[in-house]
Amino acid sequence: VSDIIGQLSKILEARKQADPGASYVSGLYQRGTNHILEKIGEEATELLIAAKDAEQSGQNSEMIHEMADLWFHTLVLLAHLGETPHDLLNELQRRFGTSGLVEKANRDNV
Amino acid sequence: VSDIIGQLSKILEARKQADPGASYVSGLYQRGTNHILEKIGEEATELLIAAKDAEQSGQNSEMIHEMADLWFHTLVLLAHLGETPHDLLNELQRRFGTSGLVEKANRDNV
Amino acid sequence: VSDIIGQLSKILEARKQADPGASYVSGLYQRGTNHILEKIGEEATELLIAAKDAEQSGQNSEMIHEMADLWFHTLVLLAHLGETPHDLLNELQRRFGTSGLVEKANRDNV
Amino acid sequence: VSDIIGQLSKILEARKQADPGASYVSGLYQRGTNHILEKIGEEATELLIAAKDAEQSGQNSEMIHEMADLWFHTLVLLAHLGETPHDLLNELQRRFGTSGLVEKANRDNV
């Protein structure tokens, strides 16, 4: 599981050369930024709804499915705008004030 | 960079024992699901706006910052509902029809 | 123009008796609350994108189109949950601290 | 209730001359389009959450409150971009294929 994000990033990059009619991701690139953002808005909405349903049912699988869809489309946006997840992950890490040290967890106020 | 998500997940789990007044994440847990979902909606909105601004300026840093905020709050939701990122990452991987094999990229129609 | 909202409300109410296959609104009712909320999320997203594009182009027509779509689907939600726009409009009015008196505008801090 | 939207529009217009420190709406104008769009995204999110809660509780008042907040901030956006609700309401009406005739309701497939 450890480097799935990095692997997906390579696949998303490769999809820039693929036939937009044959690849879902290539089709997203072709339709452009507004279309990718619409998908992100849709998936964020579906995540909110699924999380409220999970709260009632105690079943999280649909919520996890929608969260994966949301992450997926944000990674497509990142690739479309010429970025890799490297800076995204670094930025995430900075939020925790860690240098990758879990032990620091109890000393920070994240 | 390879296992930042896994490390953050452990920190988010540890924050369940922290003082809600001293830790931002603990405060989110205490305020509950609706509040965490409001933050996800806010961050998704800020990502859309930042992506449109990036399209104009050619500068992606603010967009990456907002995307990290969005991922961060989805990971908080996941932890709050008792899940780890393991299933999320597996679900993401399934979208690409890979078993971790980048070579498959050109054969799939993702 | 003065009572369009009230007129639409009556049409939306009448659509509850219509064939879901023949009427877009009846189809929304039949698919249920989650589907109507997904549409609201989509239209809110499209409004944000159109507003950012309007900021650049100076052309507001697409933004107004998306705003009408958003209002339309919120009115469908209202009807689906058994409400009329009456309480919504009263609530809106309360935000301005007015009893319908425009003259008060300069004295309030809305 | 019939012309609340028109009245609010006049108040929103008047707020363009008000002190941004003393009026909430003037403060929104001053902070600019991105800030108004962030508020619209927040209110749309809160509406989704409140609608899901209403579905469970059978109580619609919080949902109506959030819907009013959403409409309010879209009207602020409209005013900020130099528009009146006139075109918005016309656009809404067009969705129903009416010329203000409720009797047409049963003949259209809206």
Short mmCIF file of C-alpha atoms in Angstrom, two decimals:
data_model
loop_
_atom_site.label_atom_id
_atom_site.label_comp_id
_atom_site.label_asym_id
_atom_site.label_seq_id
_atom_site.Cartn_x
_atom_site.Cartn_y
_atom_site.Cartn_z
CA VAL A 1 0.00 0.00 0.00
CA SER A 2 2.92 2.29 0.74
CA ASP A 3 3.43 3.99 -2.62
CA ILE A 4 0.06 3.83 -4.35
CA ILE A 5 -0.11 7.61 -4.76
CA GLY A 6 3.26 7.66 -6.52
CA GLN A 7 2.25 4.81 -8.81
CA LEU A 8 -1.06 6.42 -9.70
CA SER A 9 0.77 9.62 -10.49
CA LYS A 10 2.88 7.81 -13.09
CA ILE A 11 -0.21 6.28 -14.67
CA LEU A 12 -1.93 9.69 -14.77
CA GLU A 13 1.14 11.14 -16.47
CA ALA A 14 1.16 8.31 -19.06
CA ARG A 15 -2.52 8.95 -19.80
CA LYS A 16 -1.55 12.32 -21.32
CA GLN A 17 -0.43 10.36 -24.37
CA ALA A 18 -3.50 8.12 -24.54
CA ASP A 19 -6.51 8.33 -26.83
CA PRO A 20 -9.15 10.58 -25.18
CA GLY A 21 -11.83 8.31 -26.59
CA ALA A 22 -10.32 5.18 -25.09
CA SER A 23 -9.22 6.43 -21.65
CA TYR A 24 -11.44 8.08 -19.02
CA VAL A 25 -8.52 10.16 -17.69
CA SER A 26 -7.41 11.29 -21.14
CA GLY A 27 -11.00 12.33 -21.79
CA LEU A 28 -10.93 14.45 -18.61
CA TYR A 29 -7.69 16.18 -19.70
CA GLN A 30 -9.20 16.89 -23.09
CA ARG A 31 -12.39 18.41 -21.66
CA GLY A 32 -10.21 20.70 -19.55
CA THR A 33 -9.93 22.32 -16.14
CA ASN A 34 -13.58 23.36 -15.73
CA HIS A 35 -14.79 19.83 -16.38
CA ILE A 36 -12.27 18.34 -13.93
CA LEU A 37 -13.36 20.89 -11.31
CA GLU A 38 -17.01 19.98 -11.90
CA LYS A 39 -16.12 16.35 -11.20
CA ILE A 40 -14.31 17.38 -7.99
CA GLY A 41 -17.39 19.34 -6.86
CA GLU A 42 -19.63 16.36 -7.65
CA GLU A 43 -17.42 13.91 -5.78
CA ALA A 44 -17.13 16.23 -2.77
CA THR A 45 -20.94 16.45 -2.69
CA GLU A 46 -21.29 12.67 -2.94
CA LEU A 47 -18.77 12.25 -0.12
CA LEU A 48 -20.79 14.55 2.16
CA ILE A 49 -24.00 12.64 1.42
CA ALA A 50 -22.32 9.24 1.86
CA ALA A 51 -20.76 10.36 5.17
CA LYS A 52 -24.18 11.42 6.50
CA ASP A 53 -25.59 8.06 5.40
CA ALA A 54 -22.64 6.26 7.03
CA GLU A 55 -23.39 8.12 10.26
CA GLN A 56 -26.87 6.56 10.22
CA SER A 57 -26.08 3.09 8.93
CA GLY A 58 -22.69 2.49 10.54
CA GLN A 59 -21.53 1.27 7.11
CA ASN A 60 -18.52 3.19 5.79
CA SER A 61 -17.87 1.45 2.46
CA GLU A 62 -19.85 3.84 0.27
CA MET A 63 -18.18 6.81 1.98
CA ILE A 64 -14.71 5.32 1.35
CA HIS A 65 -15.69 4.73 -2.28
CA GLU A 66 -16.68 8.40 -2.70
CA MET A 67 -13.55 9.60 -0.91
CA ALA A 68 -11.43 7.56 -3.33
CA ASP A 69 -13.32 9.17 -6.24
CA LEU A 70 -12.59 12.61 -4.78
CA TRP A 71 -8.88 11.91 -4.30
CA PHE A 72 -8.70 10.40 -7.78
CA HIS A 73 -10.10 13.50 -9.45
CA THR A 74 -7.86 15.83 -7.40
CA LEU A 75 -4.86 13.80 -8.62
CA VAL A 76 -6.15 14.23 -12.19
CA LEU A 77 -6.33 18.01 -11.60
CA LEU A 78 -2.79 18.00 -10.24
CA ALA A 79 -1.47 16.13 -13.29
CA HIS A 80 -3.49 18.33 -15.65
CA LEU A 81 -1.85 21.45 -14.17
CA GLY A 82 1.60 19.93 -14.51
CA GLU A 83 2.24 18.95 -10.90
CA THR A 84 3.18 15.68 -9.21
CA PRO A 85 1.81 14.62 -5.80
CA HIS A 86 5.26 15.26 -4.32
CA ASP A 87 4.52 18.85 -3.29
CA LEU A 88 1.01 17.90 -2.17
CA LEU A 89 2.35 15.23 0.18
CA ASN A 90 5.05 17.56 1.48
CA GLU A 91 2.41 20.19 2.17
CA LEU A 92 0.26 17.60 3.97
CA GLN A 93 3.25 16.59 6.08
CA ARG A 94 3.95 20.20 7.00
CA ARG A 95 0.44 20.42 8.54
CA PHE A 96 1.61 17.96 11.17
CA GLY A 97 4.89 19.69 11.93
CA THR A 98 6.64 16.37 11.47
CA SER A 99 9.80 15.37 9.71
CA GLY A 100 8.21 12.01 9.31
CA LEU A 101 8.56 11.36 13.03
CA VAL A 102 5.42 9.87 14.51
CA GLU A 103 6.90 10.31 17.97
CA LYS A 104 6.48 14.05 17.64
CA ALA A 105 2.73 13.52 17.51
CA ASN A 106 2.18 14.10 21.20
CA ARG A 107 4.21 17.29 21.29
CA ASP A 108 2.48 19.15 18.47
CA ASN A 109 -0.87 20.85 18.62
CA VAL A 110 -2.14 19.75 15.21
CA VAL B 1 7.67 10.82 0.81
CA SER B 2 6.56 7.25 0.29
CA ASP B 3 4.51 6.63 3.43
CA ILE B 4 3.32 10.07 4.53
CA ILE B 5 -0.34 9.02 4.43
CA GLY B 6 0.33 6.07 6.74
CA GLN B 7 2.29 8.26 9.16
CA LEU B 8 -0.40 10.93 9.24
CA SER B 9 -2.98 8.26 9.92
CA LYS B 10 -1.10 7.20 13.08
CA ILE B 11 -0.90 10.80 14.26
CA LEU B 12 -4.63 11.31 13.62
CA GLU B 13 -5.35 8.17 15.66
CA ALA B 14 -3.16 9.41 18.52
CA ARG B 15 -5.00 12.73 18.52
CA LYS B 16 -8.12 10.90 19.75
CA GLN B 17 -6.49 10.87 23.19
CA ALA B 18 -5.38 14.52 23.06
CA ASP B 19 -6.93 17.55 24.74
CA PRO B 20 -9.55 19.07 22.36
CA GLY B 21 -8.50 22.51 23.56
CA ALA B 22 -4.84 21.94 22.75
CA SER B 23 -5.06 20.05 19.44
CA TYR B 24 -6.84 21.23 16.28
CA VAL B 25 -7.63 17.65 15.23
CA SER B 26 -8.95 16.68 18.65
CA GLY B 27 -11.16 19.75 18.52
CA LEU B 28 -12.55 18.59 15.15
CA TYR B 29 -13.34 15.13 16.57
CA GLN B 30 -15.11 16.72 19.53
CA ARG B 31 -17.23 19.02 17.35
CA GLY B 32 -18.33 15.95 15.41
CA THR B 33 -19.15 14.72 11.93
CA ASN B 34 -21.19 17.72 10.74
CA HIS B 35 -18.38 20.11 11.62
CA ILE B 36 -15.77 17.95 9.87
CA LEU B 37 -18.02 17.78 6.78
CA GLU B 38 -18.41 21.57 6.83
CA LYS B 39 -14.62 21.86 6.76
CA ILE B 40 -14.45 19.42 3.81
CA GLY B 41 -17.03 21.50 1.93
CA GLU B 42 -15.08 24.69 2.68
CA GLU B 43 -11.79 23.21 1.56
CA ALA B 44 -13.33 21.78 -1.64
CA THR B 45 -14.69 25.26 -2.41
CA GLU B 46 -11.32 26.88 -1.75
CA LEU B 47 -9.65 24.31 -4.01
CA LEU B 48 -12.02 25.16 -6.88
CA ILE B 49 -11.36 28.86 -6.47
CA ALA B 50 -7.59 28.38 -6.19
CA ALA B 51 -7.57 26.13 -9.28
CA LYS B 52 -9.37 28.81 -11.31
CA ASP B 53 -6.87 31.39 -10.06
CA ALA B 54 -3.99 29.03 -10.92
CA GLU B 55 -5.37 28.69 -14.44
CA GLN B 56 -5.01 32.47 -14.81
CA SER B 57 -1.75 33.05 -12.98
CA GLY B 58 0.13 29.90 -13.87
CA GLN B 59 1.04 29.64 -10.16
CA ASN B 60 -0.05 26.36 -8.58
CA SER B 61 1.19 26.75 -5.00
CA GLU B 62 -2.05 28.07 -3.51
CA MET B 63 -4.01 25.29 -5.25
CA ILE B 64 -1.66 22.65 -3.84
CA HIS B 65 -2.05 24.22 -0.40
CA GLU B 66 -5.85 23.96 -0.63
CA MET B 67 -5.67 20.41 -1.97
CA ALA B 68 -3.55 19.41 1.03
CA ASP B 69 -6.16 21.00 3.32
CA LEU B 70 -8.89 19.00 1.59
CA TRP B 71 -6.99 15.70 1.87
CA PHE B 72 -6.15 16.48 5.50
CA HIS B 73 -9.79 16.97 6.47
CA THR B 74 -10.90 13.84 4.58
CA LEU B 75 -8.29 11.87 6.57
CA VAL B 76 -9.72 13.38 9.77
CA LEU B 77 -13.20 12.22 8.69
CA LEU B 78 -11.86 8.75 7.99
CA ALA B 79 -10.24 8.51 11.44
CA HIS B 80 -13.34 9.97 13.11
CA LEU B 81 -15.48 7.22 11.55
CA GLY B 82 -13.06 4.53 12.70
CA GLU B 83 -11.30 3.82 9.39
CA THR B 84 -7.66 3.82 8.34
CA PRO B 85 -6.46 5.03 4.89
CA HIS B 86 -5.74 1.39 3.98
CA ASP B 87 -9.16 0.76 2.41
CA LEU B 88 -9.17 4.21 0.81
CA LEU B 89 -5.84 3.56 -0.91
CA ASN B 90 -6.95 0.08 -2.01
CA GLU B 91 -10.10 1.60 -3.46
CA LEU B 92 -8.02 4.24 -5.28
CA GLN B 93 -5.78 1.52 -6.68
CA ARG B 94 -8.80 -0.45 -7.92
CA ARG B 95 -9.80 2.57 -10.07
CA PHE B 96 -6.67 1.96 -12.09
CA GLY B 97 -7.14 -1.76 -12.49
CA THR B 98 -3.61 -2.25 -11.22
CA SER B 99 -2.13 -4.65 -8.74
CA GLY B 100 0.52 -2.06 -8.19
CA LEU B 101 1.86 -2.66 -11.67
CA VAL B 102 2.61 0.54 -13.50
CA GLU B 103 3.28 -1.44 -16.64
CA LYS B 104 -0.42 -2.21 -16.90
CA ALA B 105 -1.08 1.47 -17.43
CA ASN B 106 -1.12 1.30 -21.19
CA ARG B 107 -3.46 -1.65 -21.34
CA ASP B 108 -6.26 -0.27 -19.19
CA ASN B 109 -8.83 2.27 -20.18
CA VAL B 110 -8.79 4.28 -16.95
CA VAL C 1 -41.50 39.32 -12.40
CA SER C 2 -42.86 39.96 -8.94
CA ASP C 3 -44.29 36.55 -8.06
CA ILE C 4 -42.28 34.09 -10.13
CA ILE C 5 -41.16 32.16 -7.05
CA GLY C 6 -44.74 31.66 -5.94
CA GLN C 7 -45.81 30.53 -9.41
CA LEU C 8 -42.93 28.08 -9.71
CA SER C 9 -43.81 26.68 -6.33
CA LYS C 10 -47.31 25.82 -7.57
CA ILE C 11 -45.88 24.13 -10.67
CA LEU C 12 -43.42 22.13 -8.54
CA GLU C 13 -46.32 21.03 -6.33
CA ALA C 14 -48.36 19.96 -9.37
CA ARG C 15 -45.40 17.92 -10.66
CA LYS C 16 -45.84 15.56 -7.70
CA GLN C 17 -48.78 14.04 -9.61
CA ALA C 18 -46.95 13.87 -12.95
CA ASP C 19 -45.37 10.87 -14.65
CA PRO C 20 -41.71 10.59 -13.51
CA GLY C 21 -40.79 9.46 -17.01
CA ALA C 22 -42.36 12.48 -18.65
CA SER C 23 -41.38 15.27 -16.24
CA TYR C 24 -37.83 16.18 -15.17
CA VAL C 25 -39.06 17.40 -11.76
CA SER C 26 -41.17 14.30 -11.14
CA GLY C 27 -38.13 12.21 -11.99
CA LEU C 28 -36.10 14.12 -9.37
CA TYR C 29 -38.78 13.48 -6.71
CA GLN C 30 -38.80 9.81 -7.56
CA ARG C 31 -35.01 9.46 -7.36
CA GLY C 32 -35.20 11.01 -3.90
CA THR C 33 -33.43 13.40 -1.55
CA ASN C 34 -29.85 12.21 -2.17
CA HIS C 35 -30.22 12.70 -5.91
CA ILE C 36 -31.71 16.18 -5.48
CA LEU C 37 -28.83 17.08 -3.12
CA GLU C 38 -26.31 15.81 -5.68
CA LYS C 39 -27.87 18.16 -8.23
CA ILE C 40 -27.64 21.06 -5.76
CA GLY C 41 -23.95 20.28 -5.18
CA GLU C 42 -23.33 20.12 -8.93
CA GLU C 43 -25.11 23.40 -9.59
CA ALA C 44 -23.30 25.15 -6.73
CA THR C 45 -20.00 23.96 -8.23
CA GLU C 46 -20.98 25.17 -11.70
CA LEU C 47 -21.97 28.53 -10.24
CA LEU C 48 -18.53 28.95 -8.60
CA ILE C 49 -16.77 28.09 -11.85
CA ALA C 50 -19.03 30.37 -13.92
CA ALA C 51 -18.52 33.24 -11.45
CA LYS C 52 -14.74 32.90 -11.75
CA ASP C 53 -15.07 32.88 -15.54
CA ALA C 54 -17.38 35.93 -15.36
CA GLU C 55 -14.72 37.73 -13.32
CA GLN C 56 -12.31 37.24 -16.22
CA SER C 57 -14.62 37.79 -19.16
CA GLY C 58 -16.93 40.45 -17.79
CA GLN C 59 -19.82 38.34 -19.16
CA ASN C 60 -22.34 37.36 -16.48
CA SER C 61 -24.90 35.41 -18.50
CA GLU C 62 -23.48 31.93 -17.85
CA MET C 63 -23.21 32.71 -14.13
CA ILE C 64 -26.86 33.84 -14.04
CA HIS C 65 -27.83 30.65 -15.87
CA GLU C 66 -26.06 28.51 -13.25
CA MET C 67 -27.53 30.54 -10.40
CA ALA C 68 -31.02 29.93 -11.80
CA ASP C 69 -30.23 26.19 -11.95
CA LEU C 70 -29.12 26.28 -8.32
CA TRP C 71 -32.25 28.12 -7.15
CA PHE C 72 -34.41 25.79 -9.23
CA HIS C 73 -33.02 22.67 -7.57
CA THR C 74 -33.27 24.18 -4.07
CA LEU C 75 -36.96 24.86 -4.80
CA VAL C 76 -37.34 21.23 -5.86
CA LEU C 77 -35.76 20.15 -2.55
CA LEU C 78 -38.12 22.42 -0.65
CA ALA C 79 -41.17 20.95 -2.42
CA HIS C 80 -39.85 17.40 -1.99
CA LEU C 81 -39.60 17.92 1.78
CA GLY C 82 -43.12 19.32 1.92
CA GLU C 83 -42.34 23.02 2.26
CA THR C 84 -43.38 26.08 0.27
CA PRO C 85 -41.05 29.03 -0.44
CA HIS C 86 -43.09 31.11 2.03
CA ASP C 87 -40.90 30.30 5.05
CA LEU C 88 -37.75 30.56 2.94
CA LEU C 89 -38.66 34.08 1.79
CA ASN C 90 -39.62 35.09 5.33
CA GLU C 91 -36.28 33.80 6.58
CA LEU C 92 -34.49 35.75 3.84
CA GLN C 93 -36.36 38.89 4.81
CA ARG C 94 -35.41 38.44 8.46
CA ARG C 95 -31.71 38.60 7.46
CA PHE C 96 -32.28 42.20 6.49
CA GLY C 97 -34.15 43.18 9.62
CA THR C 98 -36.82 44.67 7.43
CA SER C 99 -40.58 44.55 7.56
CA GLY C 100 -40.46 45.11 3.86
CA LEU C 101 -39.26 48.65 4.39
CA VAL C 102 -36.48 49.58 2.01
CA GLU C 103 -36.01 52.84 3.87
CA LYS C 104 -34.61 50.95 6.82
CA ALA C 105 -31.68 49.87 4.67
CA ASN C 106 -29.35 52.61 5.81
CA ARG C 107 -30.07 52.08 9.47
CA ASP C 108 -29.33 48.35 9.70
CA ASN C 109 -25.98 46.69 9.76
CA VAL C 110 -26.82 43.80 7.41
CA VAL D 1 -44.20 38.02 0.56
CA SER D 2 -44.57 38.66 -3.15
CA ASP D 3 -41.67 41.00 -3.82
CA ILE D 4 -39.11 40.22 -1.14
CA ILE D 5 -36.40 39.42 -3.70
CA GLY D 6 -36.87 42.81 -5.37
CA GLN D 7 -36.75 44.62 -2.04
CA LEU D 8 -33.63 42.78 -0.91
CA SER D 9 -31.98 43.65 -4.18
CA LYS D 10 -32.49 47.36 -3.49
CA ILE D 11 -31.02 47.00 -0.01
CA LEU D 12 -28.00 45.11 -1.40
CA GLU D 13 -27.49 47.90 -3.91
CA ALA D 14 -27.65 50.54 -1.17
CA ARG D 15 -25.06 48.62 0.86
CA LYS D 16 -22.47 49.46 -1.81
CA GLN D 17 -22.32 52.94 -0.25
CA ALA D 18 -22.16 51.71 3.35
CA ASP D 19 -19.19 51.45 5.67
CA PRO D 20 -17.58 47.98 5.23
CA GLY D 21 -16.87 47.91 8.95
CA ALA D 22 -20.47 48.60 9.89
CA SER D 23 -22.36 46.46 7.36
CA TYR D 24 -21.91 42.71 6.83
CA VAL D 25 -22.81 43.01 3.13
CA SER D 26 -20.47 45.94 2.54
CA GLY D 27 -17.73 43.89 4.19
CA LEU D 28 -18.42 41.03 1.72
CA TYR D 29 -18.18 43.41 -1.26
CA GLN D 30 -14.91 44.77 0.05
CA ARG D 31 -13.37 41.32 0.55
CA GLY D 32 -14.25 40.55 -3.06
CA THR D 33 -15.52 37.80 -5.34
CA ASN D 34 -13.41 34.94 -3.95
CA HIS D 35 -14.65 35.59 -0.43
CA ILE D 36 -18.29 35.75 -1.56
CA LEU D 37 -17.82 32.48 -3.46
CA GLU D 38 -16.31 30.86 -0.36
CA LYS D 39 -19.43 31.87 1.56
CA ILE D 40 -21.64 30.36 -1.19
CA GLY D 41 -19.67 27.10 -1.00
CA GLU D 42 -19.98 27.05 2.79
CA GLU D 43 -23.72 27.70 2.71
CA ALA D 44 -24.27 25.06 0.01
CA THR D 45 -22.40 22.56 2.22
CA GLU D 46 -24.44 23.51 5.27
CA LEU D 47 -27.64 23.13 3.25
CA LEU D 48 -26.68 19.58 2.21
CA ILE D 49 -25.91 18.63 5.81
CA ALA D 50 -29.08 20.24 7.14
CA ALA D 51 -31.19 18.48 4.46
CA LYS D 52 -29.75 15.10 5.45
CA ASP D 53 -30.50 15.90 9.10
CA ALA D 54 -34.03 17.01 8.15
CA GLU D 55 -34.53 13.69 6.39
CA GLN D 56 -33.84 11.94 9.70
CA SER D 57 -35.58 14.29 12.11
CA GLY D 58 -38.54 15.39 10.02
CA GLN D 59 -37.71 18.96 11.11
CA ASN D 60 -37.11 21.32 8.18
CA SER D 61 -36.44 24.62 9.94
CA GLU D 62 -32.62 24.37 10.01
CA MET D 63 -32.62 23.39 6.32
CA ILE D 64 -34.79 26.41 5.43
CA HIS D 65 -32.44 28.61 7.44
CA GLU D 66 -29.42 27.35 5.48
CA MET D 67 -31.27 27.68 2.17
CA ALA D 68 -32.02 31.31 2.99
CA ASP D 69 -28.32 31.85 3.76
CA LEU D 70 -27.42 30.33 0.40
CA TRP D 71 -29.91 32.49 -1.53
CA PHE D 72 -28.76 35.55 0.41
CA HIS D 73 -25.12 35.08 -0.56
CA THR D 74 -25.99 34.36 -4.21
CA LEU D 75 -27.90 37.67 -4.26
CA VAL D 76 -24.82 39.38 -2.81
CA LEU D 77 -22.73 37.85 -5.64
CA LEU D 78 -25.25 39.06 -8.19
CA ALA D 79 -25.13 42.61 -6.83
CA HIS D 80 -21.33 42.51 -6.55
CA LEU D 81 -21.09 41.62 -10.25
CA GLY D 82 -23.44 44.44 -11.20
CA GLU D 83 -26.60 42.44 -11.86
CA THR D 84 -30.13 42.64 -10.49
CA PRO D 85 -32.29 39.55 -9.76
CA HIS D 86 -34.43 40.46 -12.79
CA ASP D 87 -32.45 38.30 -15.24
CA LEU D 88 -32.11 35.54 -12.65
CA LEU D 89 -35.87 35.34 -12.15
CA ASN D 90 -36.49 35.46 -15.91
CA GLU D 91 -34.03 32.62 -16.35
CA LEU D 92 -35.77 30.63 -13.61
CA GLN D 93 -39.11 31.20 -15.30
CA ARG D 94 -37.74 30.00 -18.63
CA ARG D 95 -36.92 26.62 -17.03
CA PHE D 96 -40.64 26.08 -16.63
CA GLY D 97 -41.57 27.08 -20.14
CA THR D 98 -44.13 29.44 -18.70
CA SER D 99 -45.05 32.99 -19.52
CA GLY D 100 -46.20 33.24 -15.97
CA LEU D 101 -49.08 30.88 -16.70
CA VAL D 102 -49.55 28.33 -13.99
CA GLU D 103 -52.15 26.59 -16.12
CA LYS D 104 -49.40 25.45 -18.48
CA ALA D 105 -47.95 23.37 -15.68
CA ASN D 106 -49.66 20.16 -16.72
CA ARG D 107 -48.68 20.47 -20.35
CA ASP D 108 -44.94 20.95 -19.93
CA ASN D 109 -42.38 18.32 -19.17
CA VAL D 110 -40.33 20.33 -16.69
#
